[in-house]
XYZ file of C-alpha atoms in Angstrom:
775
model
C 29.284 90.604 15.163
C 32.030 88.191 14.195
C 34.981 90.545 13.808
C 37.166 88.506 16.167
C 36.417 85.207 14.478
C 38.195 84.267 11.213
C 35.295 82.624 9.373
C 35.971 80.696 6.190
C 33.990 81.485 3.033
C 31.748 78.500 3.656
C 31.114 79.585 7.235
C 30.383 83.134 6.099
C 27.788 81.811 3.658
C 26.055 79.674 6.276
C 26.305 82.487 8.830
C 24.517 84.825 6.443
C 21.957 82.100 5.704
C 21.288 81.598 9.433
C 20.094 85.187 9.998
C 21.965 85.188 13.298
C 22.701 88.784 14.251
C 24.939 88.606 17.306
C 27.353 86.053 18.718
C 28.530 86.701 22.268
C 29.577 83.184 23.272
C 33.137 82.219 24.161
C 33.275 79.881 21.154
C 31.665 80.952 17.868
C 28.809 78.892 16.465
C 26.691 78.593 13.337
C 23.036 77.541 13.270
C 20.959 75.717 10.661
C 17.315 74.725 10.533
C 17.560 70.958 10.871
C 19.710 67.866 11.237
C 20.205 67.132 7.510
C 21.338 70.714 6.878
C 23.766 70.379 9.788
C 25.393 67.586 7.798
C 25.547 69.815 4.726
C 27.284 72.604 6.649
C 29.848 70.199 8.103
C 30.482 68.546 4.742
C 30.988 71.873 2.983
C 33.449 73.069 5.631
C 35.301 69.734 5.512
C 35.709 69.833 1.734
C 36.726 73.479 1.850
C 39.483 72.593 4.325
C 40.613 69.505 2.408
C 40.930 71.517 -0.803
C 43.879 73.373 0.774
C 45.063 70.557 3.068
C 45.038 67.464 0.833
C 47.382 65.503 3.107
C 46.075 66.914 6.401
C 45.329 65.018 9.597
C 41.611 64.454 10.174
C 39.593 62.951 13.007
C 35.895 62.314 12.352
C 33.046 61.014 14.540
C 31.267 57.674 14.643
C 27.692 56.692 15.465
C 24.484 58.169 14.021
C 25.529 61.816 14.444
C 27.594 62.080 11.216
C 24.979 60.395 8.970
C 24.227 63.465 6.866
C 27.825 64.716 6.986
C 28.894 61.479 5.297
C 26.006 61.539 2.805
C 26.512 65.176 1.825
C 30.299 64.759 1.499
C 29.808 61.931 -0.971
C 27.041 63.779 -2.783
C 29.133 66.921 -3.255
C 32.161 64.997 -4.491
C 30.058 62.979 -6.940
C 28.264 66.083 -8.212
C 31.068 68.645 -7.951
C 30.740 69.914 -11.537
C 27.122 68.880 -12.110
C 24.163 71.241 -11.879
C 23.115 70.463 -8.302
C 26.696 70.394 -7.053
C 27.491 73.720 -8.724
C 24.398 75.299 -7.179
C 25.423 74.201 -3.693
C 29.040 75.293 -4.215
C 27.878 78.700 -5.428
C 25.560 79.131 -2.472
C 27.909 77.912 0.250
C 31.296 79.414 -0.567
C 32.864 76.549 -2.513
C 32.708 78.154 -5.957
C 36.442 78.876 -6.122
C 37.564 75.599 -4.538
C 39.195 73.002 -6.711
C 37.648 69.558 -6.287
C 39.154 68.029 -3.122
C 41.086 64.771 -3.288
C 40.739 62.726 -0.104
C 43.080 59.800 -0.735
C 46.134 61.367 0.948
C 44.389 62.472 4.141
C 45.741 61.002 7.379
C 42.893 59.646 9.502
C 43.055 59.475 13.313
C 40.424 57.380 15.124
C 38.904 59.315 18.018
C 37.902 56.518 20.388
C 36.907 52.893 20.833
C 35.259 50.630 23.378
C 37.668 48.326 25.192
C 37.824 45.439 24.858
C 35.943 44.853 21.614
C 36.846 42.775 18.569
C 37.764 44.789 15.499
C 35.655 42.280 13.547
C 32.464 43.327 15.306
C 30.306 45.573 13.177
C 29.452 47.691 16.210
C 33.095 48.515 16.880
C 34.220 52.003 15.963
C 37.197 50.406 14.203
C 34.786 48.700 11.802
C 32.752 51.903 11.411
C 35.851 53.988 10.561
C 37.010 51.458 7.989
C 33.599 51.156 6.354
C 32.447 54.777 6.240
C 35.695 56.740 6.149
C 38.620 54.621 4.945
C 36.589 52.766 2.309
C 33.709 55.241 2.028
C 35.906 58.276 1.426
C 38.655 56.356 -0.397
C 41.365 57.090 2.179
C 44.706 55.279 2.312
C 44.566 52.736 5.206
C 48.375 52.886 5.496
C 48.123 56.538 6.492
C 45.419 55.889 9.111
C 46.051 55.729 12.839
C 43.420 53.348 14.226
C 42.491 51.737 17.554
C 42.339 47.965 17.091
C 41.800 46.104 20.377
C 43.008 42.860 18.794
C 46.430 44.328 18.072
C 47.189 45.968 21.431
C 49.860 43.823 23.069
C 48.941 42.320 26.449
C 50.803 40.298 29.094
C 52.592 37.169 27.850
C 51.272 37.783 24.340
C 47.786 36.634 25.363
C 44.548 37.927 23.805
C 42.148 40.203 25.654
C 39.672 37.303 25.801
C 42.206 35.369 27.865
C 43.235 38.318 30.043
C 39.752 39.801 30.502
C 37.458 36.767 30.040
C 34.321 38.652 31.096
C 35.350 41.794 29.127
C 35.655 43.727 32.402
C 38.816 45.729 33.083
C 39.401 46.644 36.719
C 41.369 49.899 36.656
C 41.931 49.741 40.422
C 44.745 47.318 39.526
C 46.716 50.367 38.423
C 47.050 51.298 42.084
C 46.612 48.165 44.185
C 48.332 44.809 44.549
C 47.026 41.885 42.557
C 45.575 38.973 44.554
C 45.918 36.068 42.105
C 47.666 35.140 38.894
C 44.859 36.360 36.633
C 44.948 39.746 38.340
C 48.720 39.799 37.872
C 48.242 39.332 34.145
C 45.492 41.934 34.107
C 47.631 44.477 35.941
C 50.547 43.963 33.581
C 48.150 44.234 30.636
C 46.666 47.495 31.888
C 50.157 48.974 32.084
C 50.811 47.766 28.533
C 47.562 49.356 27.319
C 48.576 52.594 29.046
C 51.907 52.409 27.257
C 50.116 51.817 23.931
C 47.935 54.886 24.571
C 51.029 56.982 25.197
C 52.514 55.792 21.912
C 49.255 56.561 20.098
C 49.335 60.090 21.499
C 52.971 60.499 20.448
C 52.141 59.417 16.880
C 49.386 62.038 16.665
C 51.785 64.726 17.861
C 54.463 63.580 15.426
C 51.950 64.416 12.703
C 51.651 67.918 14.140
C 48.373 67.160 15.867
C 44.887 66.925 14.404
C 44.194 69.458 11.656
C 40.448 68.912 11.201
C 38.321 67.481 14.020
C 34.583 66.863 14.099
C 32.855 65.451 17.173
C 29.447 65.218 18.734
C 28.630 66.306 22.268
C 27.128 64.038 24.896
C 24.341 64.937 27.326
C 26.933 65.551 30.058
C 29.027 67.635 27.667
C 31.540 64.948 26.726
C 33.478 65.121 23.469
C 35.067 61.904 22.316
C 34.812 59.954 25.617
C 36.106 62.885 27.664
C 33.273 62.982 30.171
C 32.360 65.661 32.684
C 35.299 66.291 35.023
C 37.995 65.288 32.529
C 41.310 67.124 32.918
C 41.600 69.898 30.322
C 45.157 68.664 29.642
C 44.149 64.997 29.209
C 45.728 62.833 26.501
C 44.958 59.432 24.951
C 44.103 56.925 27.685
C 42.081 53.916 28.826
C 39.277 55.200 31.030
C 35.866 54.578 32.549
C 32.718 56.424 31.496
C 29.721 57.836 33.377
C 26.043 56.844 33.282
C 24.985 59.403 30.676
C 27.679 58.152 28.318
C 26.839 54.507 29.021
C 23.161 55.158 28.275
C 24.022 56.719 24.924
C 26.374 53.793 24.120
C 23.805 51.154 25.129
C 22.346 51.108 21.618
C 25.756 50.347 20.107
C 26.653 47.603 22.564
C 23.338 45.812 23.050
C 22.219 47.277 26.375
C 23.272 49.262 29.428
C 24.259 45.955 31.047
C 27.155 45.775 28.604
C 28.020 49.448 28.165
C 28.191 50.026 31.940
C 30.959 47.417 32.186
C 32.929 48.399 29.090
C 35.846 50.813 29.259
C 36.969 53.066 26.423
C 40.179 54.220 24.803
C 39.843 57.874 23.850
C 42.001 60.730 22.694
C 42.179 63.510 25.299
C 41.020 67.099 25.362
C 44.585 68.296 24.923
C 44.966 65.930 21.962
C 42.110 67.716 20.211
C 43.550 71.219 20.722
C 47.284 70.398 20.466
C 47.521 71.930 16.981
C 46.777 75.656 17.488
C 45.655 75.952 13.851
C 43.242 73.030 14.083
C 39.694 73.376 12.846
C 37.715 71.695 15.651
C 33.966 71.447 15.230
C 31.330 70.153 17.645
C 28.002 69.328 15.999
C 24.770 69.121 17.988
C 21.129 68.734 16.996
C 17.855 69.020 18.847
C 16.404 70.786 21.855
C 17.529 67.979 24.153
C 21.107 69.193 23.614
C 20.232 72.865 24.229
C 21.088 72.985 27.983
C 24.552 71.434 27.581
C 25.257 73.541 24.488
C 24.469 76.686 26.466
C 26.836 75.724 29.285
C 29.587 74.658 26.880
C 29.476 77.908 24.915
C 28.825 80.451 27.648
C 31.010 79.161 30.506
C 34.709 79.907 30.875
C 37.033 76.975 30.278
C 36.357 74.291 32.868
C 36.654 70.535 33.286
C 32.964 70.447 34.239
C 32.090 71.197 30.601
C 34.769 69.461 28.488
C 33.869 71.180 25.202
C 34.922 74.540 26.666
C 38.456 73.438 25.779
C 37.741 74.632 22.235
C 38.210 78.162 23.583
C 41.928 77.477 23.059
C 41.477 77.375 19.271
C 40.859 80.303 16.948
C 39.099 77.830 14.641
C 37.054 76.129 17.343
C 33.374 76.034 16.383
C 29.979 74.668 17.310
C 27.642 73.835 14.428
C 24.089 73.632 15.761
C 20.494 73.178 14.746
C 18.284 76.009 15.959
C 16.811 73.662 18.540
C 20.242 72.886 19.983
C 20.993 76.631 20.076
C 17.612 77.602 21.505
C 18.742 78.209 25.096
C 21.745 80.350 24.226
C 21.382 83.905 25.463
C 21.999 85.059 21.884
C 19.127 82.924 20.595
C 16.731 84.029 23.306
C 17.645 87.658 22.675
C 17.156 87.249 18.943
C 13.806 85.548 19.485
C 12.512 88.459 21.538
C 14.293 91.420 19.961
C 13.829 90.660 16.246
C 10.805 89.965 14.111
C 7.203 90.766 14.775
C 6.042 90.421 18.366
C 3.243 87.876 18.837
C 1.281 86.592 21.781
C 3.390 83.425 21.979
C 6.339 85.662 22.878
C 4.239 87.343 25.546
C 3.224 83.972 26.991
C 6.737 82.580 26.960
C 8.346 85.682 28.478
C 5.812 85.850 31.324
C 6.068 82.109 32.029
C 9.867 82.342 32.072
C 9.757 85.397 34.347
C 7.606 83.522 36.885
C 10.077 80.668 36.793
C 13.139 82.880 37.027
C 11.758 84.896 39.960
C 9.979 81.879 41.491
C 6.893 84.062 41.884
C 3.279 83.205 41.156
C 1.668 85.072 38.286
C -0.694 87.104 40.463
C 2.290 88.377 42.448
C 4.224 89.618 39.424
C 4.319 93.421 39.578
C 4.626 96.030 36.852
C 8.079 96.714 38.217
C 8.993 93.047 37.688
C 7.728 93.216 34.111
C 9.543 96.457 33.295
C 12.818 95.334 34.871
C 12.992 92.097 32.860
C 14.689 92.517 29.500
C 12.153 90.319 27.734
C 8.790 91.128 29.318
C 9.698 94.819 29.078
C 9.424 94.394 25.275
C 5.741 93.383 25.419
C 3.712 95.915 23.392
C 1.239 97.930 25.452
C 2.577 96.432 28.671
C 0.055 97.066 31.451
C -1.384 95.775 34.723
C -3.564 93.297 32.825
C -0.748 91.686 30.802
C -0.156 88.790 33.201
C -3.905 88.172 33.501
C -4.132 87.861 29.697
C -1.454 85.179 29.778
C -3.203 83.433 32.674
C -6.461 83.429 30.700
C -4.690 82.089 27.603
C -3.021 79.212 29.440
C -6.268 78.508 31.281
C -8.117 78.305 27.955
C -5.575 75.726 26.735
C -6.375 73.636 29.823
C -10.106 74.046 29.088
C -9.453 72.789 25.567
C -7.589 69.827 27.012
C -10.720 68.865 28.967
C -13.199 69.182 26.115
C -15.245 66.079 25.440
C -14.630 64.488 22.070
C -17.525 62.569 20.563
C -18.099 60.646 17.332
C -14.422 60.851 16.440
C -12.418 58.252 14.520
C -9.029 58.474 16.192
C -5.804 57.177 14.709
C -2.898 57.413 17.141
C 0.500 56.720 15.615
C 4.008 56.342 16.965
C 7.399 55.604 15.412
C 8.232 53.071 18.144
C 6.237 50.913 20.511
C 5.544 52.904 23.707
C 5.840 56.328 22.008
C 2.071 56.869 22.042
C 1.655 55.766 25.650
C 4.568 57.875 26.890
C 3.375 60.883 24.923
C -0.382 61.253 25.438
C -1.887 58.272 27.283
C -4.073 60.385 29.650
C -5.600 62.165 26.641
C -6.301 58.813 24.986
C -7.826 57.404 28.188
C -10.344 60.256 28.145
C -11.169 59.598 24.482
C -11.671 55.869 25.055
C -14.134 56.468 27.881
C -16.524 57.956 25.301
C -18.341 55.082 23.570
C -19.113 57.044 20.407
C -15.397 57.301 19.588
C -13.590 54.688 17.527
C -9.872 54.348 18.248
C -7.045 52.814 16.263
C -3.368 52.586 17.142
C -0.523 52.205 14.672
C 3.163 51.665 15.339
C 5.019 52.395 12.161
C 8.250 50.449 12.667
C 9.026 46.967 13.925
C 10.983 48.129 16.967
C 13.096 44.968 17.123
C 16.262 46.828 18.113
C 14.792 47.454 21.579
C 14.577 43.712 22.409
C 17.765 42.239 23.837
C 19.100 38.809 22.941
C 19.004 37.778 26.596
C 15.274 38.600 26.833
C 14.515 36.428 23.799
C 16.705 33.565 25.027
C 14.996 33.529 28.436
C 11.546 33.668 26.816
C 12.362 30.820 24.422
C 13.649 28.654 27.270
C 10.337 29.200 29.051
C 8.461 28.423 25.849
C 10.295 25.084 25.555
C 9.442 24.286 29.169
C 5.716 24.959 28.605
C 5.782 22.885 25.417
C 7.420 19.982 27.241
C 4.798 20.196 29.975
C 1.963 20.189 27.424
C 0.843 23.644 28.551
C 0.734 25.225 25.103
C -2.290 23.240 24.063
C -3.066 25.039 20.812
C -0.196 23.224 19.025
C -2.230 20.007 19.397
C -5.079 21.282 17.202
C -5.110 19.670 13.758
C -5.105 22.944 11.792
C -2.736 24.900 14.025
C 0.332 24.855 11.769
C -1.738 25.545 8.630
C -3.999 28.386 9.756
C -4.854 28.059 13.445
C -1.774 29.981 14.563
C -3.302 33.130 13.005
C -6.548 32.854 14.968
C -7.646 34.036 18.416
C -4.856 36.580 18.885
C -7.143 38.424 21.291
C -7.225 35.305 23.458
C -3.459 35.579 24.132
C -3.962 39.187 25.174
C -6.944 38.426 27.411
C -5.157 35.475 29.011
C -2.148 37.640 29.775
C -4.080 40.574 31.272
C -6.343 38.295 33.315
C -3.216 37.019 35.000
C -1.932 40.539 35.527
C -5.118 41.064 37.525
C -4.716 37.796 39.446
C -0.980 38.438 39.961
C -0.077 35.066 38.465
C 3.395 35.648 37.027
C 3.774 32.153 35.606
C 0.515 32.329 33.674
C 1.441 35.781 32.371
C 4.646 34.259 31.069
C 2.657 31.440 29.482
C 0.531 34.036 27.686
C 3.673 35.616 26.269
C 4.993 32.204 25.221
C 1.734 31.469 23.393
C 2.263 34.567 21.273
C 5.935 33.728 20.740
C 4.937 30.286 19.401
C 2.549 31.946 16.925
C 5.319 34.360 15.899
C 7.828 31.548 15.289
C 5.322 29.493 13.280
C 4.507 32.582 11.174
C 8.097 33.761 10.705
C 9.814 30.447 10.054
C 7.001 28.546 8.320
C 6.883 25.806 10.974
C 4.793 22.714 10.136
C 5.063 20.514 13.251
C 5.768 20.617 16.968
C 9.038 18.771 16.481
C 10.113 21.368 13.929
C 9.007 24.086 16.354
C 11.262 22.690 19.103
C 14.188 22.454 16.704
C 13.635 26.024 15.553
C 13.537 27.314 19.123
C 16.838 25.570 19.826
C 18.360 27.026 16.663
C 17.299 30.583 17.546
C 18.776 30.205 21.031
C 22.032 28.948 19.519
C 22.215 31.846 17.037
C 21.609 34.418 19.759
C 24.069 32.846 22.190
C 26.740 32.907 19.492
C 26.053 36.543 18.605
C 28.125 39.330 20.086
C 26.304 42.000 22.061
C 24.790 44.587 19.753
C 25.170 42.455 16.613
C 22.545 42.923 13.921
C 20.275 39.869 13.971
C 19.243 37.811 10.937
C 16.064 39.166 9.361
C 13.789 36.387 10.660
C 14.968 36.949 14.235
C 14.398 40.686 13.754
C 10.838 39.812 12.761
C 10.418 37.615 15.841
C 11.678 40.391 18.118
C 9.391 42.866 16.383
C 6.376 40.598 16.933
C 7.187 40.481 20.645
C 7.060 44.285 20.670
C 3.772 44.172 18.743
C 2.247 41.863 21.356
C 3.327 44.327 24.048
C 1.539 47.163 22.226
C -1.636 45.101 21.922
C -1.508 44.446 25.668
C -1.356 48.151 26.481
C -4.426 49.107 24.464
C -6.358 46.006 25.553
C -6.327 47.653 29.018
C -9.017 49.892 27.537
C -10.883 47.233 25.563
C -9.195 47.918 22.220
C -9.181 44.764 20.093
C -6.132 43.399 18.297
C -7.690 44.280 14.918
C -7.540 47.956 15.875
C -3.812 47.843 16.658
C -1.908 48.140 13.395
C 1.700 47.065 12.849
C 3.143 48.686 9.721
C 6.799 47.581 9.909
C 7.946 50.263 7.470
C 10.792 49.033 5.290
C 13.329 51.785 5.971
C 13.758 50.428 9.519
C 16.483 47.818 9.095
C 18.631 47.927 12.226
C 21.575 49.358 10.291
C 23.607 52.246 11.702
C 22.106 54.508 9.019
C 18.581 53.612 8.007
C 17.381 54.535 4.543
C 15.298 57.567 3.718
C 11.576 56.779 3.508
C 10.563 55.479 0.088
C 7.413 56.900 -1.490
C 6.067 53.486 -2.482
C 7.467 51.167 0.177
C 6.959 53.418 3.221
C 4.275 55.935 2.258
C 1.730 53.593 0.663
C 1.096 51.510 3.808
C 0.293 54.687 5.750
C -1.867 56.043 2.942
C -3.785 52.768 2.662
C -4.344 52.785 6.425
C -5.755 56.336 6.209
C -8.041 55.302 3.363
C -9.284 52.272 5.287
C -9.767 53.833 8.728
C -10.783 57.322 7.542
C -9.764 59.003 10.791
C -11.063 62.418 11.806
C -8.015 62.969 14.045
C -4.453 61.736 13.633
C -1.773 61.907 16.326
C 1.959 61.702 15.628
C 5.297 62.562 17.177
C 6.335 65.994 15.980
C 10.067 66.502 15.568
C 10.245 68.810 12.546
C 13.872 69.731 13.170
C 14.821 66.159 12.397
C 17.113 65.810 15.364
C 15.794 63.051 17.507
C 16.074 59.329 17.149
C 16.282 59.178 13.362
C 13.228 56.920 13.189
C 11.117 59.815 14.512
C 11.739 62.238 11.685
C 11.802 59.589 8.979
C 8.368 58.416 10.118
C 7.269 62.065 10.152
C 8.373 62.462 6.525
C 6.493 59.344 5.418
C 3.348 60.286 7.364
C 3.342 63.837 5.991
C 3.554 62.547 2.423
C 0.714 60.077 3.076
C -1.465 62.855 4.506
C -0.615 65.078 1.530
C -1.638 62.365 -0.938
C -4.804 61.587 1.022
C -5.733 65.281 0.998
C -5.929 65.047 -2.812
C -8.611 62.366 -2.451
C -10.608 63.522 0.576
C -11.916 66.802 1.959
C -9.706 67.259 5.013
C -10.839 70.750 5.932
C -12.018 69.471 9.343
C -9.244 66.914 9.792
C -7.085 67.542 12.874
C -3.500 66.492 13.515
C -2.206 66.166 17.058
C 1.531 66.714 17.327
C 2.894 65.315 20.572
C 6.326 64.794 22.081
C 7.491 62.509 24.863
C 10.692 61.744 26.752
C 13.033 62.794 23.942
C 11.630 66.244 23.159
C 9.171 68.475 24.922
C 6.870 71.341 24.019
C 6.674 74.269 26.381
C 3.337 75.708 27.488
C 3.625 78.676 25.132
C 4.199 76.714 21.901
C 1.466 74.152 22.666
C -2.201 74.979 22.194
C -3.726 72.130 24.208
C -2.865 71.301 27.833
C -4.250 68.117 29.383
C -4.442 67.696 33.177
C -2.934 64.447 34.462
C -4.070 62.875 37.732
C -2.216 60.472 39.986
C -4.579 57.834 38.649
C -3.496 58.623 35.088
C 0.123 58.308 36.118
C -0.527 54.982 37.827
C -2.282 53.616 34.736
C 0.670 54.611 32.566
C 3.280 53.256 34.983
C 1.364 49.998 35.569
C 0.608 49.370 31.914
C 4.235 50.053 31.000
C 5.597 47.719 33.685
C 3.067 44.961 32.983
C 2.987 45.129 29.191
C 6.290 46.402 27.815
C 7.994 43.286 29.108
C 11.181 43.710 27.109
C 11.616 47.260 28.437
C 11.098 46.843 32.172
C 14.799 46.255 32.829
C 15.572 49.426 30.837
C 18.399 47.972 28.784
C 18.316 51.098 26.615
C 17.559 53.883 29.121
C 17.482 57.608 28.603
C 20.617 59.412 29.750
C 18.286 61.403 32.006
C 17.093 58.427 34.067
C 18.501 55.006 34.887
C 15.219 53.156 34.731
C 11.929 52.799 32.853
C 10.864 55.425 30.334
C 7.463 55.560 32.028
C 9.059 57.051 35.138
C 10.795 59.664 33.005
C 7.510 60.522 31.259
C 5.780 60.933 34.627
C 8.535 63.288 35.783
C 8.118 65.314 32.609
C 4.395 65.715 33.256
C 5.002 66.726 36.877
C 7.646 69.279 35.903
C 5.330 70.765 33.288
C 2.667 71.280 35.923
C 5.205 72.982 38.202
C 6.051 75.470 35.469
C 2.413 76.313 34.728
C 1.531 76.354 38.421
C 3.952 79.227 38.950
C 1.891 81.267 36.520
C -1.617 80.190 37.511
C -1.034 79.684 41.234
C -1.741 76.604 43.313
C -5.241 77.847 44.118
C -6.175 77.558 40.447
C -5.636 73.815 40.645
C -6.929 72.715 44.035
C -9.894 75.123 44.048
C -10.895 74.609 40.406
C -14.578 74.009 39.647
C -13.814 70.687 37.888
C -12.604 67.551 39.630
C -10.244 66.782 36.745
C -8.176 69.911 37.367
C -8.393 69.571 41.136
C -6.953 66.060 40.862
C -4.168 67.031 38.453
C -0.558 66.607 39.508
C 0.922 66.752 36.039
C 0.256 68.298 32.629
C 0.688 67.167 29.028
C 1.360 69.710 26.283
C 0.606 69.086 22.614
C -0.260 70.981 19.475
C -3.411 70.583 17.423
C -3.088 71.593 13.767
C -4.944 71.623 10.498
C -3.527 69.795 7.498
C -1.956 72.846 5.870
C -0.074 73.952 8.988
C 1.229 70.434 9.485
C 2.358 69.992 5.893
C 4.191 73.324 5.889
C 6.140 72.274 8.976
C 6.949 68.810 7.640
C 7.801 70.175 4.196
C 10.716 72.172 5.607
C 12.364 68.943 6.767
C 11.747 67.186 3.456
C 13.297 70.068 1.497
C 16.487 69.744 3.530
C 17.255 66.310 2.056
C 15.925 66.744 -1.475
C 18.347 66.138 -4.296
C 20.799 64.249 -2.118
C 19.347 60.764 -2.257
């Protein structure tokens, strides 16, 4: 169904591979199974285009989104005439293409924060030079780049002189200045505007962009053209919105910085100026599915900036199946092709209740027959809805089953993943004394701790040292071995003062652990050396730019702060420090692109933990599409390989794996097989433990684009919304008149999936296959 769309040979091959039958959207799209394969598709199309446009104008994205595009492009070029390269070329329409030469391509930078030094490694200018100009072997003389240091400002001054706090007040475009600094700032803003106009003119002198690849933000932005941007916009200095600032917080060192930083971006009209341009938006993961649906199915509108690609015959969206999952085409294909199963029945009935806003017991046969999806249910009858009600009810029953004599190993890629995902389920397990529980965070998590948090904590630590209130440093053996002992005491001290509401003593408990961490990390041998080291760390952090990668020992220190926070959470339930495991897998480095998991370095620690603990149940975050925070799916790969190896040593026929999701990705009631009721008390425990224990996260320096605040609040909202969806099917009476107090007290629900080893390994294997042979 693509007669009106001129697909290239590569696109035809991927289209056939996708098994998509119908495309009815206003912009054509292609789907692939996972994030790595999305990179392969984009790389193949890029090289196909370059082979016939060796001196064309290209504009490519920055950030984590293009990781696999960059890797696959290099892989294909390096293996063009080798066995693996030939196989891929044969399969994906590149068989007849001569090997592309990239050196004469003309690169156009899409956007940049302003102001930001071009020397900073978190600037897009640095990224473009490292990964595209140098990485692809392009000619820097033919590149059109955005370098904040070179944009002329008033009186020849630098941006640090004109905008000393890095804040640019765009109201000066329209109002009178009130002092000399504002006069300079106003003149500088006009000069920046003039520079942007010249940048736009240079792009148009080249004939416009010939090949564009961009990601799409949660509000639908492409480049930094946020929701509401004029369809005819050009290169400009502009503000951003909260969703965009939240996404940029990781690059800039926190929302505190990104919310005050402007951007220079090409406009929507810049992207589509060349009518022959190939313009591709890439999107991965179910979190992007709502905005992808709006961007592809709506007529051209400034509310959804990516709709501007409707102007181009070669405008495309390349999507993972998760990102495409809400498209009408995808929903139709899900229901109208393949064998019908009961999951389809469940999902269609649940969606019908939601769409009609009718309780399940009020859904009529007429409603079922008039809906294009429920009408497809085989043997549709008066009892169909009741069967779905019974199925969902049985999932809730399973979520309330008592678990006894279990050895539970709960794992998470990051600190707080476990708590945000399934804390109420864990609370229930911990109340049973015959269960043994362990918790493992598989990465260090240092990137989530801001420099300012560490500086403030170290200043407090110095103050307590000076006052003689960190008494353990006075013990004779402290700097030799004592610093490793009584870790549980720090935790107990801290939580006791949570109970007594003594903020200063809580802080002292944190500082105790920070002292231990510094002694461990830096090999400190005396209190004088400790003071000097604290001063040195403060100096290093104060002299770092926001978002700069820290030295390895400071990464370790930040990671140990996160580890203390995790110990605090589980100590709420009496879990000892020895049962909280910190694996610090080696692929997690803080670089823009982390490495793939290594079989020895990253798998062995997990395997050894399994051998030691011998769990009967293992929980993990399940993102098999490989589209979330990249740590999630890389941890999934490593864990799957460890489980596979362990299965060769142990009989795992009764071993259960719990796949959960949290604020990034969500199961729906139909695809889960366990539903856990969540009470207001459960929510309070999660919110309180998050606020009291995840100290570095309370200010939400790296928030979700969906909520400007703590992740715990977002998790609670997710649970509440999931109950609302199920409540429409089961009815309110089911909950407040239920025979068990747990259901009667529920005001939220958690969905997860329980699997055997084989089912889990099949799912994880699909992701691993997508990157094989590339690395």
